[in-house]
């Protein structure tokens, strides 16, 4: 009961079913889980449901406790969310925005807030951005600040929606290494990634969604097969084994006729 459980979760937008009776294997501390699947499969929606940002039917529990019944502040301390994009129109500088994220999970004034927020910026290698206005950052810089906001409360669960989409190669590696380290410290890390080669390299487990349902889940080497990539994504892929049970995925092109599912 130490993990995150998602059981029989269904979610509709209006009359449209988006998640359909979704039950996942328990997501455990120490693991990086990548949520994968074609566009509109329901990946972001599932993250929103876990974060209790969208109403659903079914049960989502953390260490046996129903997240839907948890007091807001406690939930804010336990769950860190890195959305696809930070909302524009902020008048804060980076450090203030990270302090604001820290305070959202605390009941009162935290004297050490500045130091805590600075330590997180330093950990992510962006301390030099502390006094920059949030609205004047580049897309990649904003993404790193968004990660800082998500982890500053030291959450037990970290939910990230396409966290590398705006990052250059060095920062992609830095961020993914950071996710591994954050998991290694005992957190449950769940990230939506489109880049399956990246997912193969960094994930302990891949959960593949398709049209709001669980298609498959397991270690990258068992989920990411050429046959699955052809059927679900409609791409021709080569999957090669490398060291320590890891695989590399190379996409060659599209299969004729597109996805078969
Ligand atoms: N607020 C909303 N209102 C109505 N429909 C929505 C809303 N948000 C998402 N949807 C629909 O839900 C479905 C799943 O969307 P979601 O963003 O979860 O997919 P995704 O797997 O994250 O896709 P992508 O890879 O393209 O980001 C889509 O068909 C989308 O149009």
PDB file of C-alpha atoms and ligand atoms in Angstrom:
ATOM      1  CA  UNK A   1       0.000   0.000   0.000  1.00  0.00           C
ATOM      2  CA  UNK A   2       2.981   2.345  -0.369  1.00  0.00           C
ATOM      3  CA  UNK A   3       2.182   3.394  -3.895  1.00  0.00           C
ATOM      4  CA  UNK A   4      -0.252   5.192  -6.122  1.00  0.00           C
ATOM      5  CA  UNK A   5      -3.223   3.113  -7.227  1.00  0.00           C
ATOM      6  CA  UNK A   6      -5.553   3.991 -10.062  1.00  0.00           C
ATOM      7  CA  UNK A   7      -8.604   1.783 -10.084  1.00  0.00           C
ATOM      8  CA  UNK A   8     -11.566   1.729 -12.453  1.00  0.00           C
ATOM      9  CA  UNK A   9     -11.140   5.379 -13.361  1.00  0.00           C
ATOM     10  CA  UNK A  10     -13.544   6.749 -15.959  1.00  0.00           C
ATOM     11  CA  UNK A  11     -13.746  10.356 -17.044  1.00  0.00           C
ATOM     12  CA  UNK A  12     -15.993  12.142 -19.506  1.00  0.00           C
ATOM     13  CA  UNK A  13     -15.897  15.576 -21.023  1.00  0.00           C
ATOM     14  CA  UNK A  14     -19.589  16.247 -21.596  1.00  0.00           C
ATOM     15  CA  UNK A  15     -20.967  13.081 -23.126  1.00  0.00           C
ATOM     16  CA  UNK A  16     -17.576  12.042 -24.494  1.00  0.00           C
ATOM     17  CA  UNK A  17     -15.768   9.250 -22.678  1.00  0.00           C
ATOM     18  CA  UNK A  18     -12.047  10.085 -22.394  1.00  0.00           C
ATOM     19  CA  UNK A  19     -10.804   7.556 -19.819  1.00  0.00           C
ATOM     20  CA  UNK A  20     -12.593   4.234 -19.804  1.00  0.00           C
ATOM     21  CA  UNK A  21     -12.553   2.105 -16.660  1.00  0.00           C
ATOM     22  CA  UNK A  22      -8.818   2.490 -16.357  1.00  0.00           C
ATOM     23  CA  UNK A  23      -6.960   0.338 -13.824  1.00  0.00           C
ATOM     24  CA  UNK A  24      -3.148   0.535 -13.715  1.00  0.00           C
ATOM     25  CA  UNK A  25      -0.610  -1.582 -11.916  1.00  0.00           C
ATOM     26  CA  UNK A  26       0.429   0.089  -8.634  1.00  0.00           C
ATOM     27  CA  UNK A  27       2.971   2.880  -9.220  1.00  0.00           C
ATOM     28  CA  UNK A  28       5.693   2.574  -6.609  1.00  0.00           C
ATOM     29  CA  UNK A  29       8.168   4.912  -4.884  1.00  0.00           C
ATOM     30  CA  UNK A  30      11.567   4.795  -6.555  1.00  0.00           C
ATOM     31  CA  UNK A  31      10.135   4.235 -10.033  1.00  0.00           C
ATOM     32  CA  UNK A  32       9.933   6.466 -13.074  1.00  0.00           C
ATOM     33  CA  UNK A  33       6.788   5.618 -15.024  1.00  0.00           C
ATOM     34  CA  UNK A  34       6.351   7.021 -18.518  1.00  0.00           C
ATOM     35  CA  UNK A  35       2.806   7.505 -19.770  1.00  0.00           C
ATOM     36  CA  UNK A  36       2.899   7.004 -23.511  1.00  0.00           C
ATOM     37  CA  UNK A  37       0.353   6.700 -26.296  1.00  0.00           C
ATOM     38  CA  UNK A  38      -0.777   8.463 -29.461  1.00  0.00           C
ATOM     39  CA  UNK A  39      -2.222  11.972 -29.466  1.00  0.00           C
ATOM     40  CA  UNK A  40      -5.556  12.233 -27.662  1.00  0.00           C
ATOM     41  CA  UNK A  41      -5.060   8.861 -25.915  1.00  0.00           C
ATOM     42  CA  UNK A  42      -5.917  10.522 -22.578  1.00  0.00           C
ATOM     43  CA  UNK A  43      -2.437  10.895 -21.040  1.00  0.00           C
ATOM     44  CA  UNK A  44      -2.802  14.517 -19.867  1.00  0.00           C
ATOM     45  CA  UNK A  45      -6.332  13.808 -18.740  1.00  0.00           C
ATOM     46  CA  UNK A  46      -5.080  10.951 -16.571  1.00  0.00           C
ATOM     47  CA  UNK A  47      -2.469  13.237 -14.979  1.00  0.00           C
ATOM     48  CA  UNK A  48      -5.214  15.779 -14.325  1.00  0.00           C
ATOM     49  CA  UNK A  49      -7.370  13.111 -12.698  1.00  0.00           C
ATOM     50  CA  UNK A  50      -4.498  11.962 -10.453  1.00  0.00           C
ATOM     51  CA  UNK A  51      -3.875  15.600  -9.477  1.00  0.00           C
ATOM     52  CA  UNK A  52      -7.623  15.941  -8.762  1.00  0.00           C
ATOM     53  CA  UNK A  53      -7.957  18.689 -11.358  1.00  0.00           C
ATOM     54  CA  UNK A  54     -10.762  16.920 -13.214  1.00  0.00           C
ATOM     55  CA  UNK A  55     -13.705  14.971 -11.771  1.00  0.00           C
ATOM     56  CA  UNK A  56     -13.734  11.217 -12.426  1.00  0.00           C
ATOM     57  CA  UNK A  57     -15.446   8.028 -11.366  1.00  0.00           C
ATOM     58  CA  UNK A  58     -13.377   5.313  -9.692  1.00  0.00           C
ATOM     59  CA  UNK A  59     -10.651   5.483  -7.056  1.00  0.00           C
ATOM     60  CA  UNK A  60      -7.191   7.001  -6.941  1.00  0.00           C
ATOM     61  CA  UNK A  61      -5.301   6.328  -3.718  1.00  0.00           C
ATOM     62  CA  UNK A  62      -1.870   7.166  -2.347  1.00  0.00           C
ATOM     63  CA  UNK A  63      -0.615   4.850   0.371  1.00  0.00           C
ATOM     64  CA  UNK A  64      -4.185   3.604   0.704  1.00  0.00           C
ATOM     65  CA  UNK A  65      -5.645   7.108   1.210  1.00  0.00           C
ATOM     66  CA  UNK A  66      -8.279   8.292  -1.254  1.00  0.00           C
ATOM     67  CA  UNK A  67      -6.875  11.415  -2.939  1.00  0.00           C
ATOM     68  CA  UNK A  68     -10.361  12.741  -3.685  1.00  0.00           C
ATOM     69  CA  UNK A  69     -11.088  12.948   0.067  1.00  0.00           C
ATOM     70  CA  UNK A  70      -7.753  14.369   1.114  1.00  0.00           C
ATOM     71  CA  UNK A  71      -7.674  17.986   2.414  1.00  0.00           C
ATOM     72  CA  UNK A  72      -6.431  20.358  -0.277  1.00  0.00           C
ATOM     73  CA  UNK A  73      -3.246  21.535   1.470  1.00  0.00           C
ATOM     74  CA  UNK A  74      -2.151  18.014   2.342  1.00  0.00           C
ATOM     75  CA  UNK A  75      -2.705  16.972  -1.267  1.00  0.00           C
ATOM     76  CA  UNK A  76      -0.753  20.009  -2.464  1.00  0.00           C
ATOM     77  CA  UNK A  77       2.167  18.919  -0.276  1.00  0.00           C
ATOM     78  CA  UNK A  78       2.051  15.328  -1.478  1.00  0.00           C
ATOM     79  CA  UNK A  79       1.591  15.886  -5.206  1.00  0.00           C
ATOM     80  CA  UNK A  80       3.754  18.088  -7.436  1.00  0.00           C
ATOM     81  CA  UNK A  81       2.493  18.859 -10.921  1.00  0.00           C
ATOM     82  CA  UNK A  82       4.484  20.154 -13.860  1.00  0.00           C
ATOM     83  CA  UNK A  83       1.913  21.160 -16.495  1.00  0.00           C
ATOM     84  CA  UNK A  84       2.547  21.213 -20.254  1.00  0.00           C
ATOM     85  CA  UNK A  85       3.052  24.983 -20.089  1.00  0.00           C
ATOM     86  CA  UNK A  86       3.180  27.637 -17.378  1.00  0.00           C
ATOM     87  CA  UNK A  87       0.341  30.131 -17.723  1.00  0.00           C
ATOM     88  CA  UNK A  88       1.484  33.454 -19.208  1.00  0.00           C
ATOM     89  CA  UNK A  89       0.786  36.872 -17.670  1.00  0.00           C
ATOM     90  CA  UNK A  90       2.691  36.544 -14.392  1.00  0.00           C
ATOM     91  CA  UNK A  91       4.273  39.645 -12.843  1.00  0.00           C
ATOM     92  CA  UNK A  92       6.588  37.600 -10.596  1.00  0.00           C
ATOM     93  CA  UNK A  93      10.299  36.977 -10.924  1.00  0.00           C
ATOM     94  CA  UNK A  94      11.418  33.337 -10.959  1.00  0.00           C
ATOM     95  CA  UNK A  95      12.359  33.150  -7.267  1.00  0.00           C
ATOM     96  CA  UNK A  96       9.033  34.680  -6.185  1.00  0.00           C
ATOM     97  CA  UNK A  97       7.140  32.197  -8.333  1.00  0.00           C
ATOM     98  CA  UNK A  98       8.944  29.257  -6.721  1.00  0.00           C
ATOM     99  CA  UNK A  99       8.333  30.695  -3.228  1.00  0.00           C
ATOM    100  CA  UNK A 100       4.638  31.090  -4.128  1.00  0.00           C
ATOM    101  CA  UNK A 101       4.557  27.416  -5.175  1.00  0.00           C
ATOM    102  CA  UNK A 102       6.182  26.461  -1.867  1.00  0.00           C
ATOM    103  CA  UNK A 103       3.645  28.451   0.166  1.00  0.00           C
ATOM    104  CA  UNK A 104       0.704  26.856  -1.638  1.00  0.00           C
ATOM    105  CA  UNK A 105       1.462  23.688   0.316  1.00  0.00           C
ATOM    106  CA  UNK A 106       2.128  25.181   3.758  1.00  0.00           C
ATOM    107  CA  UNK A 107      -0.279  26.361   6.437  1.00  0.00           C
ATOM    108  CA  UNK A 108       1.605  29.453   7.481  1.00  0.00           C
ATOM    109  CA  UNK A 109       4.558  31.669   6.862  1.00  0.00           C
ATOM    110  CA  UNK A 110       7.797  29.801   6.144  1.00  0.00           C
ATOM    111  CA  UNK A 111      10.870  31.774   7.151  1.00  0.00           C
ATOM    112  CA  UNK A 112      13.167  29.567   5.197  1.00  0.00           C
ATOM    113  CA  UNK A 113      11.139  29.847   2.008  1.00  0.00           C
ATOM    114  CA  UNK A 114      13.734  31.953   0.186  1.00  0.00           C
ATOM    115  CA  UNK A 115      16.548  29.550   1.000  1.00  0.00           C
ATOM    116  CA  UNK A 116      14.454  26.510   0.090  1.00  0.00           C
ATOM    117  CA  UNK A 117      13.416  28.014  -3.236  1.00  0.00           C
ATOM    118  CA  UNK A 118      16.990  29.072  -4.020  1.00  0.00           C
ATOM    119  CA  UNK A 119      18.243  25.574  -3.202  1.00  0.00           C
ATOM    120  CA  UNK A 120      15.837  24.086  -5.743  1.00  0.00           C
ATOM    121  CA  UNK A 121      16.881  26.565  -8.447  1.00  0.00           C
ATOM    122  CA  UNK A 122      20.480  25.689  -7.668  1.00  0.00           C
ATOM    123  CA  UNK A 123      19.765  21.953  -7.855  1.00  0.00           C
ATOM    124  CA  UNK A 124      18.313  22.425 -11.332  1.00  0.00           C
ATOM    125  CA  UNK A 125      21.194  24.630 -12.485  1.00  0.00           C
ATOM    126  CA  UNK A 126      19.010  27.731 -12.940  1.00  0.00           C
ATOM    127  CA  UNK A 127      20.010  29.845  -9.925  1.00  0.00           C
ATOM    128  CA  UNK A 128      21.116  32.565 -12.364  1.00  0.00           C
ATOM    129  CA  UNK A 129      17.467  33.020 -13.411  1.00  0.00           C
ATOM    130  CA  UNK A 130      16.253  33.805  -9.866  1.00  0.00           C
ATOM    131  CA  UNK A 131      15.633  37.523 -10.435  1.00  0.00           C
ATOM    132  CA  UNK A 132      14.443  37.252 -14.047  1.00  0.00           C
ATOM    133  CA  UNK A 133      10.783  38.090 -14.741  1.00  0.00           C
ATOM    134  CA  UNK A 134       8.943  34.824 -15.397  1.00  0.00           C
ATOM    135  CA  UNK A 135       7.236  36.278 -18.460  1.00  0.00           C
ATOM    136  CA  UNK A 136      10.552  37.120 -20.131  1.00  0.00           C
ATOM    137  CA  UNK A 137      12.015  33.605 -20.073  1.00  0.00           C
ATOM    138  CA  UNK A 138      12.528  31.360 -23.082  1.00  0.00           C
ATOM    139  CA  UNK A 139      10.320  28.283 -23.470  1.00  0.00           C
ATOM    140  CA  UNK A 140      13.029  25.960 -22.144  1.00  0.00           C
ATOM    141  CA  UNK A 141      13.837  28.227 -19.206  1.00  0.00           C
ATOM    142  CA  UNK A 142      10.140  28.350 -18.323  1.00  0.00           C
ATOM    143  CA  UNK A 143      10.026  24.564 -18.406  1.00  0.00           C
ATOM    144  CA  UNK A 144      12.934  24.294 -15.932  1.00  0.00           C
ATOM    145  CA  UNK A 145      11.237  26.845 -13.640  1.00  0.00           C
ATOM    146  CA  UNK A 146       8.031  24.848 -13.884  1.00  0.00           C
ATOM    147  CA  UNK A 147       9.952  21.795 -12.646  1.00  0.00           C
ATOM    148  CA  UNK A 148      11.351  23.876  -9.773  1.00  0.00           C
ATOM    149  CA  UNK A 149       7.794  24.888  -8.811  1.00  0.00           C
ATOM    150  CA  UNK A 150       6.679  21.253  -8.954  1.00  0.00           C
ATOM    151  CA  UNK A 151       9.434  19.903  -6.696  1.00  0.00           C
ATOM    152  CA  UNK A 152       9.922  22.742  -4.198  1.00  0.00           C
ATOM    153  CA  UNK A 153       7.339  21.293  -1.784  1.00  0.00           C
ATOM    154  CA  UNK A 154       9.248  18.018  -1.747  1.00  0.00           C
ATOM    155  CA  UNK A 155       6.224  16.054  -2.979  1.00  0.00           C
ATOM    156  CA  UNK A 156       5.818  12.294  -2.646  1.00  0.00           C
ATOM    157  CA  UNK A 157       4.337  12.090  -6.159  1.00  0.00           C
ATOM    158  CA  UNK A 158       5.594  14.037  -9.143  1.00  0.00           C
ATOM    159  CA  UNK A 159       3.394  14.337 -12.255  1.00  0.00           C
ATOM    160  CA  UNK A 160       5.000  15.819 -15.381  1.00  0.00           C
ATOM    161  CA  UNK A 161       3.287  16.535 -18.681  1.00  0.00           C
ATOM    162  CA  UNK A 162       5.778  16.453 -21.577  1.00  0.00           C
ATOM    163  CA  UNK A 163       8.514  17.941 -19.361  1.00  0.00           C
ATOM    164  CA  UNK A 164      11.209  17.947 -22.061  1.00  0.00           C
ATOM    165  CA  UNK A 165       9.195  19.361 -24.976  1.00  0.00           C
ATOM    166  CA  UNK A 166      10.959  22.766 -24.985  1.00  0.00           C
ATOM    167  CA  UNK A 167      14.406  21.709 -23.763  1.00  0.00           C
ATOM    168  CA  UNK A 168      17.688  21.530 -25.670  1.00  0.00           C
ATOM    169  CA  UNK A 169      19.584  18.225 -25.579  1.00  0.00           C
ATOM    170  CA  UNK A 170      21.738  19.013 -22.554  1.00  0.00           C
ATOM    171  CA  UNK A 171      18.749  20.166 -20.530  1.00  0.00           C
ATOM    172  CA  UNK A 172      16.728  17.101 -21.596  1.00  0.00           C
ATOM    173  CA  UNK A 173      19.464  14.898 -20.167  1.00  0.00           C
ATOM    174  CA  UNK A 174      19.680  17.060 -17.055  1.00  0.00           C
ATOM    175  CA  UNK A 175      15.924  16.961 -16.479  1.00  0.00           C
ATOM    176  CA  UNK A 176      15.619  13.221 -17.048  1.00  0.00           C
ATOM    177  CA  UNK A 177      18.608  12.577 -14.792  1.00  0.00           C
ATOM    178  CA  UNK A 178      16.922  14.754 -12.190  1.00  0.00           C
ATOM    179  CA  UNK A 179      13.722  12.691 -12.497  1.00  0.00           C
ATOM    180  CA  UNK A 180      15.710   9.513 -11.895  1.00  0.00           C
ATOM    181  CA  UNK A 181      17.371  11.125  -8.856  1.00  0.00           C
ATOM    182  CA  UNK A 182      14.009  12.343  -7.516  1.00  0.00           C
ATOM    183  CA  UNK A 183      12.609   8.817  -7.878  1.00  0.00           C
ATOM    184  CA  UNK A 184      15.761   7.413  -6.253  1.00  0.00           C
ATOM    185  CA  UNK A 185      15.001   9.564  -3.209  1.00  0.00           C
ATOM    186  CA  UNK A 186      11.742   7.607  -2.804  1.00  0.00           C
ATOM    187  CA  UNK A 187       9.277   9.520  -4.919  1.00  0.00           C
ATOM    188  CA  UNK A 188       6.724   8.227  -7.400  1.00  0.00           C
ATOM    189  CA  UNK A 189       7.492   9.898 -10.729  1.00  0.00           C
ATOM    190  CA  UNK A 190       5.003   9.806 -13.614  1.00  0.00           C
ATOM    191  CA  UNK A 191       5.883  11.623 -16.844  1.00  0.00           C
ATOM    192  CA  UNK A 192       4.093  11.901 -20.175  1.00  0.00           C
ATOM    193  CA  UNK A 193       6.688  11.531 -22.931  1.00  0.00           C
ATOM    194  CA  UNK A 194       6.218  11.244 -26.685  1.00  0.00           C
ATOM    195  CA  UNK A 195       9.839  10.362 -27.395  1.00  0.00           C
ATOM    196  CA  UNK A 196       9.860   6.595 -26.977  1.00  0.00           C
ATOM    197  CA  UNK A 197      13.633   6.350 -27.467  1.00  0.00           C
ATOM    198  CA  UNK A 198      13.968   8.656 -24.490  1.00  0.00           C
ATOM    199  CA  UNK A 199      11.341   6.697 -22.576  1.00  0.00           C
ATOM    200  CA  UNK A 200      13.201   3.439 -23.296  1.00  0.00           C
ATOM    201  CA  UNK A 201      16.355   4.906 -21.860  1.00  0.00           C
ATOM    202  CA  UNK A 202      14.967   6.509 -18.703  1.00  0.00           C
ATOM    203  CA  UNK A 203      11.774   4.743 -17.647  1.00  0.00           C
ATOM    204  CA  UNK A 204      11.459   1.798 -15.286  1.00  0.00           C
ATOM    205  CA  UNK A 205       7.984   1.196 -16.591  1.00  0.00           C
ATOM    206  CA  UNK A 206       5.955   2.303 -19.568  1.00  0.00           C
ATOM    207  CA  UNK A 207       2.176   2.598 -19.364  1.00  0.00           C
ATOM    208  CA  UNK A 208       0.761   2.773 -22.855  1.00  0.00           C
ATOM    209  CA  UNK A 209      -2.690   4.319 -23.208  1.00  0.00           C
ATOM    210  CA  UNK A 210      -4.793   3.986 -26.307  1.00  0.00           C
ATOM    211  CA  UNK A 211      -8.167   5.687 -26.719  1.00  0.00           C
ATOM    212  CA  UNK A 212      -8.563   6.105 -22.975  1.00  0.00           C
ATOM    213  CA  UNK A 213      -7.792   2.484 -22.151  1.00  0.00           C
ATOM    214  CA  UNK A 214      -4.723   0.703 -20.849  1.00  0.00           C
ATOM    215  CA  UNK A 215      -3.118  -0.996 -23.830  1.00  0.00           C
ATOM    216  CA  UNK A 216      -0.052  -2.424 -22.099  1.00  0.00           C
ATOM    217  CA  UNK A 217       2.370  -1.766 -19.275  1.00  0.00           C
ATOM    218  CA  UNK A 218       5.724  -3.077 -18.134  1.00  0.00           C
ATOM    219  CA  UNK A 219       9.450  -2.470 -18.546  1.00  0.00           C
ATOM    220  CA  UNK A 220      10.362  -0.723 -21.836  1.00  0.00           C
ATOM    221  CA  UNK A 221      11.808  -3.920 -23.292  1.00  0.00           C
ATOM    222  CA  UNK A 222       8.500  -5.759 -22.972  1.00  0.00           C
ATOM    223  CA  UNK A 223       6.174  -2.912 -24.048  1.00  0.00           C
ATOM    224  CA  UNK A 224       8.106  -1.279 -26.889  1.00  0.00           C
ATOM    225  CA  UNK A 225       8.122  -3.987 -29.537  1.00  0.00           C
ATOM    226  CA  UNK A 226       8.189  -3.297 -33.303  1.00  0.00           C
ATOM    227  CA  UNK A 227       4.801  -4.987 -33.618  1.00  0.00           C
ATOM    228  CA  UNK A 228       3.206  -2.767 -30.970  1.00  0.00           C
ATOM    229  CA  UNK A 229       4.737   0.390 -32.444  1.00  0.00           C
ATOM    230  CA  UNK A 230       3.348  -0.548 -35.857  1.00  0.00           C
ATOM    231  CA  UNK A 231      -0.132  -1.369 -34.574  1.00  0.00           C
ATOM    232  CA  UNK A 232      -0.595   1.520 -32.129  1.00  0.00           C
ATOM    233  CA  UNK A 233       1.441   4.310 -33.727  1.00  0.00           C
ATOM    234  CA  UNK A 234       1.618   3.173 -37.352  1.00  0.00           C
ATOM    235  CA  UNK A 235       5.426   3.438 -37.454  1.00  0.00           C
ATOM    236  CA  UNK A 236       8.160   1.060 -38.546  1.00  0.00           C
ATOM    237  CA  UNK A 237      10.644   0.683 -35.729  1.00  0.00           C
ATOM    238  CA  UNK A 238      13.810  -1.174 -34.901  1.00  0.00           C
ATOM    239  CA  UNK A 239      14.309  -2.109 -31.277  1.00  0.00           C
ATOM    240  CA  UNK A 240      17.823  -3.061 -30.267  1.00  0.00           C
ATOM    241  CA  UNK A 241      19.003  -4.450 -26.977  1.00  0.00           C
ATOM    242  CA  UNK A 242      21.894  -2.682 -25.321  1.00  0.00           C
ATOM    243  CA  UNK A 243      23.499  -3.090 -21.919  1.00  0.00           C
ATOM    244  CA  UNK A 244      21.776  -3.810 -18.588  1.00  0.00           C
ATOM    245  CA  UNK A 245      18.498  -4.922 -20.151  1.00  0.00           C
ATOM    246  CA  UNK A 246      17.939  -1.494 -21.725  1.00  0.00           C
ATOM    247  CA  UNK A 247      16.803  -1.055 -25.329  1.00  0.00           C
ATOM    248  CA  UNK A 248      17.139   1.586 -28.000  1.00  0.00           C
ATOM    249  CA  UNK A 249      14.260   2.423 -30.299  1.00  0.00           C
ATOM    250  CA  UNK A 250      14.877   3.685 -33.831  1.00  0.00           C
ATOM    251  CA  UNK A 251      11.940   4.871 -35.896  1.00  0.00           C
ATOM    252  CA  UNK A 252      12.445   4.167 -39.635  1.00  0.00           C
ATOM    253  CA  UNK A 253       9.212   5.485 -41.128  1.00  0.00           C
ATOM    254  CA  UNK A 254       5.466   4.989 -41.323  1.00  0.00           C
ATOM    255  CA  UNK A 255       3.807   1.652 -42.012  1.00  0.00           C
ATOM    256  CA  UNK A 256       1.512   1.549 -45.008  1.00  0.00           C
ATOM    257  CA  UNK A 257      -2.101   1.955 -43.998  1.00  0.00           C
ATOM    258  CA  UNK A 258      -1.293   3.649 -40.648  1.00  0.00           C
ATOM    259  CA  UNK A 259      -2.070   2.305 -37.175  1.00  0.00           C
ATOM    260  CA  UNK A 260      -4.040  -0.960 -37.165  1.00  0.00           C
ATOM    261  CA  UNK A 261      -5.810  -0.394 -33.860  1.00  0.00           C
TER     262      UNK A 261
HETATM  263  N1  LIG B   1     -11.180  20.439 -21.394  1.00  0.00           N
HETATM  264  C1  LIG B   1     -11.549  19.559 -22.329  1.00  0.00           C
HETATM  265  N2  LIG B   1     -12.806  19.547 -22.793  1.00  0.00           N
HETATM  266  C2  LIG B   1     -13.227  18.653 -23.722  1.00  0.00           C
HETATM  267  N3  LIG B   1     -12.430  17.689 -24.236  1.00  0.00           N
HETATM  268  C3  LIG B   1     -11.162  17.652 -23.814  1.00  0.00           C
HETATM  269  C4  LIG B   1     -10.651  18.573 -22.847  1.00  0.00           C
HETATM  270  N4  LIG B   1      -9.359  18.274 -22.615  1.00  0.00           N
HETATM  271  C5  LIG B   1      -9.067  17.219 -23.405  1.00  0.00           C
HETATM  272  N5  LIG B   1     -10.144  16.836 -24.122  1.00  0.00           N
HETATM  273  C6  LIG B   1     -10.212  15.720 -25.060  1.00  0.00           C
HETATM  274  O1  LIG B   1      -9.808  14.560 -24.370  1.00  0.00           O
HETATM  275  C7  LIG B   1      -9.077  13.704 -25.234  1.00  0.00           C
HETATM  276  C8  LIG B   1      -7.774  13.330 -24.554  1.00  0.00           C
HETATM  277  O2  LIG B   1      -6.998  14.507 -24.414  1.00  0.00           O
HETATM  278  P1  LIG B   1      -5.599  14.470 -23.652  1.00  0.00           P
HETATM  279  O3  LIG B   1      -5.072  15.858 -23.676  1.00  0.00           O
HETATM  280  O4  LIG B   1      -5.759  13.790 -22.361  1.00  0.00           O
HETATM  281  O5  LIG B   1      -4.759  13.524 -24.633  1.00  0.00           O
HETATM  282  P2  LIG B   1      -3.201  13.245 -24.658  1.00  0.00           P
HETATM  283  O6  LIG B   1      -3.034  11.766 -24.734  1.00  0.00           O
HETATM  284  O7  LIG B   1      -2.510  13.952 -23.556  1.00  0.00           O
HETATM  285  O8  LIG B   1      -2.862  13.898 -26.073  1.00  0.00           O
HETATM  286  P3  LIG B   1      -1.549  14.611 -26.682  1.00  0.00           P
HETATM  287  O9  LIG B   1      -0.519  13.550 -26.851  1.00  0.00           O
HETATM  288  O10 LIG B   1      -2.061  15.109 -27.990  1.00  0.00           O
HETATM  289  O11 LIG B   1      -1.140  15.723 -25.753  1.00  0.00           O
HETATM  290  C9  LIG B   1      -8.885  14.459 -26.554  1.00  0.00           C
HETATM  291  O12 LIG B   1      -9.801  13.945 -27.500  1.00  0.00           O
HETATM  292  C10 LIG B   1      -9.215  15.887 -26.206  1.00  0.00           C
HETATM  293  O13 LIG B   1      -9.828  16.546 -27.282  1.00  0.00           O
END
